[in-house]
Amino acid sequence: MATALPLDLARPRRTGAAGILLLLALAYGLVPLLGTGYLFEAILTPFLALALAGLGLNLLTGYAGLLSLGSAAFMAVGAYAAFNLSLRLPGLPLPATILLAGLVAAAVGAVAGLPALRLRGFYLAVSTLAVQFFVAWALNRIGWLSNDSPSGIVAAPRLEVAGLSFDDARGRYLFSLTVVAVLTFLAWRLVRSPTGRNLVAIRDHETAARIVGVKVARTKLLAFALSSFIVGIAGVLWAFAYLRTVEPAGFNLDRSFQILFIVIIGGLGTLRGAFLGAGFIVVLPLVLSRLGAAALGDGFDSGTLEMVQRIVLGALIVAVLIREPAGLAALLDRALNHALRRVRPRS
Amino acid sequence: MSGLPHRAAPFGRPAPSRPLVPDAAAPRRRARASQDRILTVEGLSLGFGGAVAFAGIDLAVAAGEIHAIIGPNGAGKSSLINAISGLYAPQAGRVRIGEASFARVPAGRLAALGVARTFQNLALFKSLNVVENILSGLAGARRAGLAAHVLGLPAARREAAEHRTRAEAVIDLLQLGAFRARAAGSLPYGLQKRVELARALVAKPRLLLLDEPMAGMSAAEKAEMSGFILAARETFGTAIVLIEHDIGVVMRLSDTITVLDHGRRIATGTPTEIQANPAVIAAYLGADDEEDETEGEVKAA
């Protein structure tokens, strides 16, 4: 797991930059032109929210090596914070609401990270599990958080920035895309900064990190705060742009595990891994249901799909952990390097 | 001690190739040492449960001095280094680094105190590449904040450029240029040892603690590493505390040698003095040859 390279200096930087620009051009140019409502609503918007959550968790688990099972709790904190901010401060522009919601999630994350100063690995994971259950309990018990809605389910506010409405399917996709692109850029800057190096240093050898002057306790709490900031904003996107309601059930333990699987399958300690893993998790059920329907016809109902999906996912995670601990990101890199080697000598 | 007749090297190795320091130089060296002493260890004792790692250790290291700590396995050498660098909490005694005096050295402040170290078993950040490992040696020297670095503000960019220059200087000094972008964990053992030295040196420490920097190396690699250690002292004026088993290497590199045996300091002196010291000879003969163990103990007593 620790063999993932955060900065791959071996790969020419220009190729990477060109690839990202191409992806952005496709995402902003071609996809909105050609995409259907179904593509935006059922695939791309949840993909972006989950990828962002995976990105946030990867900072904590992949880079700093601190295992968390509380991602959905931080998503919930972000979503409910944004809901309350827009409800109680009606004049607040949406970007400010999202930023503040992220900061609330970061604060909760830093507190949740306190056990990390003493606990590691399995024990730390259990303490983050406590956060997961505590947040779910608080959202059910404290009515004020959901504006005293009896079910705890509340409608998300409309997506509007400076008079521009992003309320249709395409708009919500573009809104999510922009938030994800900005945060991914900042995360990229972060992992390349000395702080990013410190995160990996703590993961690889905590004692040596302390000796060279890394402030270990502060850096661990910072990792929790930064990770929760991003995961919290992913929660805002999940609720506001994808579900369009804010409800505790959307942020249960299953979601936490889903995000952890995204990071493991995609590749621990890489930014692109979160996107690859999220893409995989979103597309897998669709592929399975098509395959199942083709093979079994009407016998393949949603219950069977759910079950098959869990089995396939579980098997894949075991396979990834054994065969390719660095995840889809490493597979992609190898394929790209292979392709580049074929192209380069001739050019 | 200097009154003892000079004996042939008892360690089964050729005499030191370096010209021996005449005794007349010794007082001068000591005078300098008392003026700018970088490390003073006074009566330091450490035990684990009932087992004594070392007891009542005194040690003085002057600026720019290479001070070797030798002794048989289990003599307490690594434990002493770990106590000096704050990884172990000694039960008695004090450690003075520069002007600051500690009952327990705070490991997290070591870099700020101008102390760097390497580990007996490699302690690299194995998924970071060589440059990043070396840059991480400057973690304690960082001033620009996270936001400045993420946003690429001028202060952060200046700092990054300055750190990069310092890392490149160490890369040149230790001839690591060809491995810059390699993940540290993928390098052969000898190179990893060298990267760890580079990570320790980049902060230009006043005091460098090297715990067996040449363990498991071939003769050629040891000669190379010895050259790097001398070059490091030359370039940065760093005082070095060195644990090493190869007595030939120790004799060539050291200004002063302290000998530990069973957690006690049995001798301190110049290489010449140590070679002639009967207690040292006894300890080594006793430890090297099990059949002579009782005889060695008798001699030491």
XYZ file of C-alpha atoms in Angstrom:
648
model
C 0.000 0.000 0.000
C 2.838 2.312 0.805
C 4.477 1.840 -2.556
C 2.270 4.347 -4.380
C 4.293 7.282 -5.576
C 2.645 10.594 -4.831
C 4.851 12.496 -7.232
C 5.782 10.547 -10.268
C 8.801 12.428 -11.523
C 9.564 9.659 -13.959
C 6.540 10.555 -16.062
C 7.067 13.672 -18.170
C 5.131 16.532 -16.597
C 3.975 17.960 -19.915
C 2.148 14.784 -20.868
C 0.253 14.934 -17.582
C -0.680 18.609 -17.970
C -1.832 18.032 -21.554
C -3.922 15.077 -20.427
C -5.634 17.123 -17.725
C -6.361 20.009 -20.084
C -7.833 17.560 -22.571
C -10.045 16.028 -19.864
C -11.227 19.472 -18.735
C -11.959 20.484 -22.331
C -14.042 17.329 -22.766
C -15.832 17.772 -19.444
C -16.695 21.441 -20.070
C -17.021 21.405 -23.856
C -18.120 18.135 -25.328
C -19.982 16.429 -22.464
C -22.512 19.259 -21.823
C -23.235 19.364 -25.559
C -23.757 15.656 -26.083
C -24.837 14.410 -22.658
C -28.382 13.404 -21.772
C -30.254 14.179 -18.580
C -29.782 10.583 -17.473
C -25.995 10.798 -17.960
C -25.791 13.987 -15.883
C -28.190 12.966 -13.119
C -27.501 9.278 -12.648
C -23.847 9.006 -13.567
C -21.759 12.165 -13.760
C -23.039 14.169 -10.785
C -22.814 11.300 -8.262
C -19.480 10.351 -9.813
C -18.111 13.844 -9.148
C -19.386 13.968 -5.566
C -17.998 10.518 -4.755
C -14.694 11.278 -6.483
C -14.346 14.405 -4.353
C -15.103 12.442 -1.194
C -12.519 9.850 -2.263
C -10.006 12.631 -2.893
C -10.555 13.956 0.623
C -10.278 10.543 2.255
C -7.169 9.789 0.211
C -5.359 12.780 1.739
C -5.966 11.220 5.138
C -5.721 7.490 4.462
C -3.601 7.327 1.325
C -1.114 10.103 2.001
C -0.971 10.351 5.798
C -1.727 6.670 6.393
C -4.525 7.383 8.900
C -7.428 5.021 8.386
C -10.917 6.537 8.680
C -14.327 4.876 8.546
C -16.159 8.128 9.201
C -16.191 9.745 5.746
C -19.979 9.706 5.464
C -20.214 11.474 8.828
C -18.037 14.309 7.527
C -20.146 14.425 4.347
C -23.229 14.721 6.558
C -21.654 17.496 8.621
C -20.871 19.405 5.417
C -24.339 18.875 3.952
C -26.262 19.816 7.124
C -23.958 22.772 7.781
C -24.613 24.071 4.259
C -28.345 23.505 4.698
C -28.433 25.417 7.976
C -26.247 28.219 6.659
C -28.483 28.763 3.629
C -31.595 28.480 5.816
C -30.485 30.832 8.573
C -28.335 33.271 6.579
C -30.501 33.743 3.479
C -28.300 36.446 1.944
C -25.154 34.318 1.952
C -23.915 33.546 -1.577
C -23.687 29.824 -2.389
C -19.875 29.689 -2.758
C -19.517 31.232 0.714
C -22.044 28.737 2.094
C -20.050 25.857 0.653
C -16.755 27.242 1.935
C -18.152 27.728 5.454
C -19.738 24.266 5.411
C -16.327 22.854 4.500
C -14.783 24.738 7.411
C -17.405 23.353 9.821
C -16.607 19.834 8.583
C -12.884 20.605 8.976
C -13.407 21.663 12.580
C -15.366 18.499 13.362
C -12.675 16.513 11.541
C -9.880 18.037 13.613
C -11.708 17.089 16.826
C -12.402 13.599 15.454
C -8.689 13.359 14.672
C -7.587 13.836 18.270
C -7.480 10.059 18.936
C -5.002 9.780 16.036
C -2.416 11.376 18.294
C -2.464 8.188 20.358
C -4.037 5.486 18.164
C -3.038 3.915 14.889
C -4.388 1.548 12.265
C -7.221 -0.639 13.435
C -7.765 1.210 16.728
C -7.916 4.560 14.994
C -10.411 3.165 12.474
C -12.641 2.111 15.355
C -12.495 5.578 16.887
C -13.562 7.136 13.556
C -16.406 4.628 13.501
C -17.579 6.217 16.754
C -17.708 9.576 14.944
C -19.863 7.981 12.265
C -22.409 6.791 14.832
C -22.251 9.961 16.892
C -23.056 12.189 13.904
C -25.953 9.938 12.846
C -27.275 10.069 16.415
C -26.894 13.860 16.639
C -28.750 14.391 13.347
C -31.633 12.242 14.585
C -31.800 13.689 18.079
C -31.165 17.396 17.524
C -34.162 18.565 15.567
C -32.767 22.046 15.074
C -30.153 20.662 12.650
C -32.854 19.544 10.208
C -35.110 22.522 10.942
C -37.373 20.263 13.061
C -38.396 18.162 10.100
C -39.997 15.016 11.601
C -38.202 12.638 9.200
C -34.905 14.503 9.286
C -35.233 14.893 5.522
C -35.161 18.429 4.171
C -35.139 19.854 0.663
C -31.866 21.316 -0.543
C -31.877 24.957 -1.626
C -31.666 25.898 -5.292
C -28.227 26.113 -6.872
C -27.777 29.765 -7.801
C -24.591 31.782 -8.030
C -24.688 35.510 -8.806
C -28.102 35.239 -10.461
C -27.049 32.259 -12.600
C -29.170 29.177 -12.042
C -27.580 25.727 -12.071
C -30.811 23.950 -11.278
C -31.290 21.720 -14.304
C -29.427 18.440 -14.735
C -26.687 19.946 -16.892
C -26.314 22.934 -14.561
C -25.899 20.721 -11.511
C -23.277 18.714 -13.364
C -21.360 21.853 -14.361
C -21.633 23.253 -10.849
C -20.238 20.018 -9.363
C -17.534 19.855 -12.004
C -16.349 23.353 -11.145
C -16.246 22.718 -7.406
C -14.400 19.423 -7.955
C -11.933 20.969 -10.419
C -11.032 23.822 -8.046
C -10.624 21.554 -5.023
C -8.641 18.983 -7.000
C -6.259 21.713 -8.125
C -5.788 22.864 -4.526
C -5.294 19.268 -3.361
C -2.693 18.791 -6.097
C -0.858 21.884 -4.895
C -1.124 20.563 -1.339
C 0.373 17.141 -1.995
C 3.259 18.732 -3.871
C 3.918 21.203 -1.044
C 6.192 20.519 1.941
C 3.038 19.705 3.911
C 2.178 16.955 1.422
C 5.679 15.589 1.885
C 5.205 15.663 5.652
C 1.998 13.635 5.357
C 3.819 10.876 3.479
C 6.780 11.114 5.855
C 4.478 10.424 8.819
C 2.945 7.484 6.977
C 6.306 5.973 5.981
C 8.259 6.514 9.211
C 6.762 8.532 12.023
C 9.882 8.532 14.228
C 12.129 9.726 11.428
C 9.549 12.390 10.568
C 9.623 13.663 14.150
C 13.428 13.715 14.156
C 13.688 15.794 10.969
C 11.359 18.358 12.522
C 7.903 17.445 11.220
C 5.352 18.557 13.818
C 3.703 15.156 13.913
C 0.672 15.903 16.114
C -0.143 19.146 14.335
C 0.288 17.542 10.909
C -2.024 14.642 11.782
C -4.757 17.012 12.940
C -4.195 19.101 9.827
C -4.623 15.961 7.710
C -7.954 15.277 9.420
C -9.072 18.894 8.988
C -8.070 19.170 5.312
C -9.537 15.777 4.496
C -12.809 16.582 6.274
C -12.985 19.965 4.551
C -12.966 18.268 1.151
C -15.201 15.366 2.227
C -17.631 17.881 3.771
C -17.915 19.772 0.503
C -18.398 16.458 -1.282
C -21.341 15.983 1.093
C -22.761 19.343 0.016
C -22.550 18.269 -3.631
C -24.076 14.880 -2.831
C -27.054 16.500 -1.110
C -27.518 19.734 -3.045
C -26.535 18.699 -6.586
C -27.273 14.963 -6.698
C -30.036 13.980 -4.220
C -31.491 17.502 -3.901
C -32.562 16.561 -0.397
C -30.532 16.442 2.781
C -31.173 13.237 4.702
C -29.213 11.245 7.293
C -29.767 7.955 5.428
C -27.648 9.239 2.545
C -24.665 9.371 4.875
C -24.715 6.024 6.652
C -21.887 3.597 7.315
C -22.366 1.994 3.879
C -21.374 5.314 2.336
C -18.230 5.468 4.477
C -17.213 2.028 3.280
C -18.075 2.909 -0.307
C -15.679 5.857 -0.173
C -12.971 3.739 1.408
C -13.418 1.170 -1.388
C -13.161 3.948 -3.973
C -9.804 4.928 -2.532
C -8.506 1.361 -2.261
C -9.623 0.321 -5.750
C -8.539 3.613 -7.318
C -5.155 3.755 -5.650
C -4.037 4.895 -2.214
C -1.823 7.948 -2.213
C -2.748 9.238 -5.655
C -5.174 11.982 -6.654
C -6.294 10.327 -9.893
C -7.072 7.161 -7.949
C -10.140 8.797 -6.384
C -11.560 9.548 -9.831
C -10.789 6.111 -11.216
C -12.250 4.422 -8.151
C -15.384 6.597 -8.152
C -15.884 5.993 -11.859
C -15.596 2.298 -11.256
C -18.048 2.291 -8.335
C -20.629 4.317 -10.257
C -20.353 2.403 -13.510
C -20.132 -1.108 -12.043
C -23.856 -1.440 -11.102
C -24.879 -0.207 -14.542
C -22.659 -2.712 -16.303
C -23.787 -5.506 -13.991
C -27.468 -4.773 -14.512
C -27.013 -4.774 -18.299
C -25.040 -8.002 -18.191
C -27.486 -9.561 -15.739
C -30.521 -8.585 -17.801
C -28.878 -9.975 -20.943
C -27.991 -13.247 -19.263
C -31.000 -13.894 -17.043
C -33.737 -11.761 -18.539
C -36.521 -10.919 -16.080
C -35.031 -13.033 -13.299
C -32.447 -10.334 -12.647
C -34.301 -7.874 -10.419
C -32.926 -5.042 -8.333
C -32.515 -7.282 -5.282
C -30.344 -9.722 -7.210
C -28.420 -6.808 -8.699
C -27.694 -5.419 -5.250
C -26.440 -8.801 -4.092
C -24.327 -9.503 -7.186
C -22.891 -6.030 -6.955
C -21.733 -6.590 -3.391
C -20.190 -9.936 -4.240
C -18.358 -8.602 -7.280
C -17.156 -5.536 -5.386
C -15.922 -7.615 -2.473
C -14.089 -10.013 -4.781
C -12.550 -7.116 -6.689
C -11.271 -5.460 -3.522
C -9.602 -8.678 -2.446
C -8.136 -9.066 -5.936
C -6.869 -5.478 -5.973
C -5.287 -5.771 -2.537
C -3.463 -8.924 -3.592
C -2.560 -8.217 -7.202
C -2.213 -4.458 -7.390
C -2.085 -2.711 -4.012
C -1.487 0.598 -5.777
C -4.901 0.266 -7.448
C -6.341 1.305 -10.803
C -4.038 4.347 -10.826
C -1.004 2.055 -11.099
C -2.667 -0.011 -13.826
C -3.449 3.156 -15.764
C 0.105 4.457 -15.355
C 1.545 1.247 -16.665
C -0.803 1.266 -19.648
C 0.030 4.936 -20.373
C 3.778 4.405 -20.074
C 3.497 1.418 -22.347
C 1.553 3.444 -24.901
C 3.976 6.388 -24.649
C 6.982 4.145 -25.150
C 5.370 2.886 -28.323
C 4.693 6.394 -29.595
C 7.816 8.269 -28.499
C 10.611 6.524 -30.454
C 8.839 7.130 -33.769
C 8.065 10.806 -33.159
C 47.177 7.127 29.800
C 49.727 8.608 27.437
C 52.384 7.122 29.686
C 51.463 3.649 28.521
C 53.825 2.204 25.958
C 52.459 2.303 22.435
C 51.471 -1.189 21.393
C 50.777 -2.678 18.063
C 47.152 -2.438 17.088
C 45.368 -5.145 19.046
C 42.463 -5.235 16.655
C 44.066 -7.345 13.965
C 44.051 -4.450 11.522
C 46.784 -2.343 9.951
C 47.818 0.781 11.775
C 45.831 3.937 10.920
C 46.802 5.388 7.571
C 46.247 8.927 8.846
C 49.321 10.509 10.440
C 48.989 10.039 14.176
C 48.387 13.176 16.155
C 51.386 13.855 18.352
C 50.627 14.136 22.027
C 51.536 17.807 22.010
C 48.378 18.518 20.053
C 46.119 16.957 22.632
C 46.008 19.882 25.104
C 45.235 22.293 22.284
C 42.350 20.120 21.171
C 40.967 19.917 24.668
C 41.213 23.677 25.124
C 39.149 24.207 22.007
C 36.705 21.560 23.077
C 35.843 23.244 26.352
C 35.187 26.526 24.556
C 32.691 25.399 21.945
C 31.377 22.114 23.154
C 28.310 20.985 21.256
C 27.224 17.953 23.265
C 27.749 17.122 26.913
C 26.364 13.974 28.478
C 26.587 13.801 32.266
C 25.923 10.684 34.299
C 23.311 9.380 31.867
C 21.663 6.098 32.872
C 18.998 4.040 31.147
C 17.409 0.726 31.956
C 14.493 -1.263 30.573
C 12.688 -2.969 33.402
C 15.468 -4.658 35.283
C 17.977 -4.663 32.424
C 20.570 -1.890 32.410
C 21.216 -0.468 28.938
C 23.924 1.884 30.172
C 24.784 3.645 33.419
C 26.630 6.780 34.455
C 27.800 7.694 30.967
C 29.801 10.923 30.505
C 30.572 12.216 27.054
C 31.825 15.510 25.627
C 31.826 16.382 21.944
C 33.409 19.566 20.610
C 32.278 21.514 17.553
C 33.545 19.850 14.397
C 34.854 16.804 16.222
C 34.338 13.226 15.040
C 33.694 11.182 18.158
C 33.293 7.432 17.770
C 31.481 5.223 20.241
C 32.642 1.646 20.062
C 32.109 -1.479 22.071
C 30.960 -5.064 21.757
C 27.368 -5.902 20.791
C 24.963 -5.040 23.584
C 27.345 -2.496 25.079
C 24.600 0.154 24.958
C 25.826 2.230 22.012
C 22.556 2.509 20.088
C 20.600 3.009 23.311
C 22.903 5.910 24.155
C 22.308 7.540 20.759
C 18.563 6.990 21.140
C 18.636 8.613 24.574
C 20.664 11.569 23.275
C 18.128 12.049 20.468
C 15.151 11.819 22.819
C 13.698 8.504 21.649
C 14.400 6.894 25.039
C 13.845 8.564 28.397
C 16.909 8.101 30.614
C 16.338 7.551 34.334
C 19.235 9.724 35.487
C 21.712 12.259 34.175
C 21.508 15.169 31.786
C 22.139 15.845 28.118
C 23.330 19.308 27.137
C 23.040 20.289 23.479
C 24.682 23.647 22.867
C 23.393 25.833 25.686
C 20.203 23.851 26.366
C 20.189 21.198 29.080
C 17.662 18.352 29.278
C 16.739 15.453 31.531
C 14.917 14.114 28.486
C 15.734 15.578 25.094
C 12.519 16.506 23.232
C 12.797 14.526 19.986
C 10.482 16.934 18.183
C 12.847 19.844 18.908
C 15.976 18.033 17.777
C 16.031 19.634 14.336
C 15.551 23.093 15.861
C 18.480 22.389 18.218
C 20.676 21.710 15.182
C 20.873 17.954 15.675
C 20.295 15.374 12.941
C 20.697 11.618 12.996
C 20.573 8.436 10.970
C 19.282 5.088 12.169
C 20.881 1.695 12.492
C 18.016 0.156 10.539
C 17.109 2.388 7.636
C 14.458 4.983 8.401
C 13.837 6.544 5.001
C 10.473 7.697 3.689
C 10.496 4.873 1.218
C 7.732 5.984 -1.133
C 9.187 9.488 -1.497
C 11.932 9.882 -4.070
C 15.516 10.801 -3.250
C 15.046 14.561 -3.686
C 11.886 14.546 -1.580
C 13.592 12.543 1.159
C 16.426 15.040 1.269
C 14.011 18.001 1.185
C 12.132 16.472 4.106
C 15.337 16.894 6.102
C 14.487 20.607 5.983
C 11.032 20.118 7.537
C 12.214 21.872 10.681
C 13.601 24.808 8.695
C 10.294 25.622 7.039
C 8.895 29.102 7.609
C 6.281 29.701 4.880
C 2.829 28.373 5.779
C 0.630 25.852 4.023
C -1.591 28.486 2.399
C 1.470 30.294 1.022
C 2.713 27.055 -0.511
C -0.661 26.001 -1.938
C -1.273 29.443 -3.431
C 2.332 29.763 -4.626
C 2.985 33.067 -2.827
C 6.435 34.646 -3.330
C 7.683 33.782 0.186
C 6.838 30.112 -0.332
C 8.375 30.048 -3.804
C 11.567 31.637 -2.509
C 11.725 29.119 0.294
C 11.072 26.186 -2.046
C 13.812 27.388 -4.399
C 16.255 27.880 -1.534
C 15.529 24.423 -0.131
C 15.891 22.907 -3.574
C 19.325 24.550 -3.915
C 20.405 23.214 -0.536
C 19.193 19.726 -1.444
C 21.081 19.854 -4.747
C 24.271 20.843 -2.927
C 24.020 17.741 -0.729
C 23.129 15.612 -3.750
C 26.346 16.795 -5.396
C 28.399 16.259 -2.252
C 27.177 12.682 -1.803
C 27.031 11.917 -5.538
C 23.353 11.031 -5.604
C 22.548 12.911 -8.822
C 21.819 9.807 -10.867
C 19.144 8.629 -8.418
C 17.285 11.908 -7.861
C 13.878 10.741 -9.021
C 14.061 7.163 -7.747
C 11.792 6.120 -4.884
C 14.053 5.700 -1.869
C 12.614 2.259 -1.105
C 13.648 0.984 -4.537
C 17.353 1.785 -4.074
C 19.991 -0.757 -3.029
C 20.940 -0.805 0.639
C 24.202 1.136 0.371
C 22.532 3.968 -1.516
C 19.695 4.120 0.992
C 22.278 4.610 3.728
C 23.741 7.457 1.685
C 20.324 9.074 1.123
C 19.713 8.932 4.857
C 23.026 10.710 5.447
C 22.018 13.301 2.859
C 18.652 13.858 4.568
C 20.466 14.421 7.866
C 23.081 16.736 6.348
C 20.832 19.024 4.343
C 19.825 20.938 7.475
C 23.511 21.702 8.138
C 23.317 20.311 11.679
C 25.779 21.346 14.378
C 25.711 17.767 15.606
C 25.160 14.623 13.571
C 24.502 11.255 15.202
C 25.344 8.316 12.921
C 24.225 4.917 14.156
C 26.257 2.372 12.179
C 26.285 4.197 8.831
C 28.396 1.456 7.292
C 26.813 -1.681 8.719
C 26.678 -4.444 6.149
C 28.762 -2.592 3.564
C 31.641 -3.921 1.470
C 35.153 -2.565 2.031
C 34.861 -0.351 -1.039
C 31.495 1.017 0.087
C 32.900 1.682 3.544
C 35.814 3.629 2.095
C 33.376 5.653 0.022
C 31.106 6.320 3.004
C 34.119 7.324 5.138
C 35.011 9.841 2.455
C 31.456 11.238 2.528
C 31.522 11.576 6.311
C 34.812 13.469 6.206
C 33.524 15.640 3.356
C 30.414 16.407 5.393
C 32.495 17.546 8.353
C 34.732 19.569 6.049
C 31.814 21.263 4.254
C 29.426 21.949 7.128
C 31.754 21.903 10.154
C 29.418 19.378 11.740
C 30.394 17.523 14.902
C 29.755 13.815 14.415
C 29.022 11.077 16.921
C 29.617 7.804 15.152
C 28.772 4.243 16.123
C 30.784 1.805 14.064
C 31.999 -1.752 14.451
C 34.821 -1.651 11.908
C 37.775 -0.613 14.060
C 39.911 0.239 11.042
C 37.311 2.760 9.913
C 36.967 4.147 13.429
C 40.715 4.656 13.782
C 40.944 6.468 10.472
C 37.941 8.766 10.999
C 37.849 9.636 14.667
C 39.370 12.465 16.654
C 38.163 10.893 19.882
C 36.903 7.429 20.767
C 34.717 6.399 23.677
C 34.556 2.697 24.491
C 31.493 1.171 26.126
C 31.298 -2.296 27.586
C 28.260 -3.739 29.352
C 26.698 -0.276 29.561
C 29.754 1.352 31.182
C 32.239 3.757 29.691
C 35.587 2.053 30.062
C 37.777 4.516 28.154
C 37.839 7.775 26.224
C 40.806 9.069 24.263
C 42.495 9.579 20.926
C 42.745 6.558 18.630
C 46.350 6.085 19.718
C 45.417 6.143 23.378
C 42.529 3.755 22.874
C 44.659 1.260 20.976
C 47.027 1.126 23.909
C 44.380 0.927 26.633
C 44.496 -2.402 28.497
C 40.841 -2.287 29.572
C 39.786 -1.811 25.962
C 41.971 -4.617 24.758
C 40.531 -6.861 27.432
C 36.956 -5.969 26.577
C 37.539 -6.616 22.903
C 39.427 -9.842 23.353
C 36.780 -10.960 25.801
C 33.949 -10.157 23.446
C 35.581 -11.357 20.256
C 36.657 -14.723 21.496
C 34.248 -16.579 23.694
C 36.898 -18.977 24.967
C 38.868 -16.083 26.346
C 35.880 -14.453 27.988
C 36.796 -15.197 31.584
C 40.352 -14.203 30.960
C 39.189 -10.908 29.431
C 37.039 -10.132 32.425
C 39.883 -10.791 34.772
C 42.093 -8.408 32.815
C 39.405 -5.732 32.708
C 38.946 -5.979 36.444
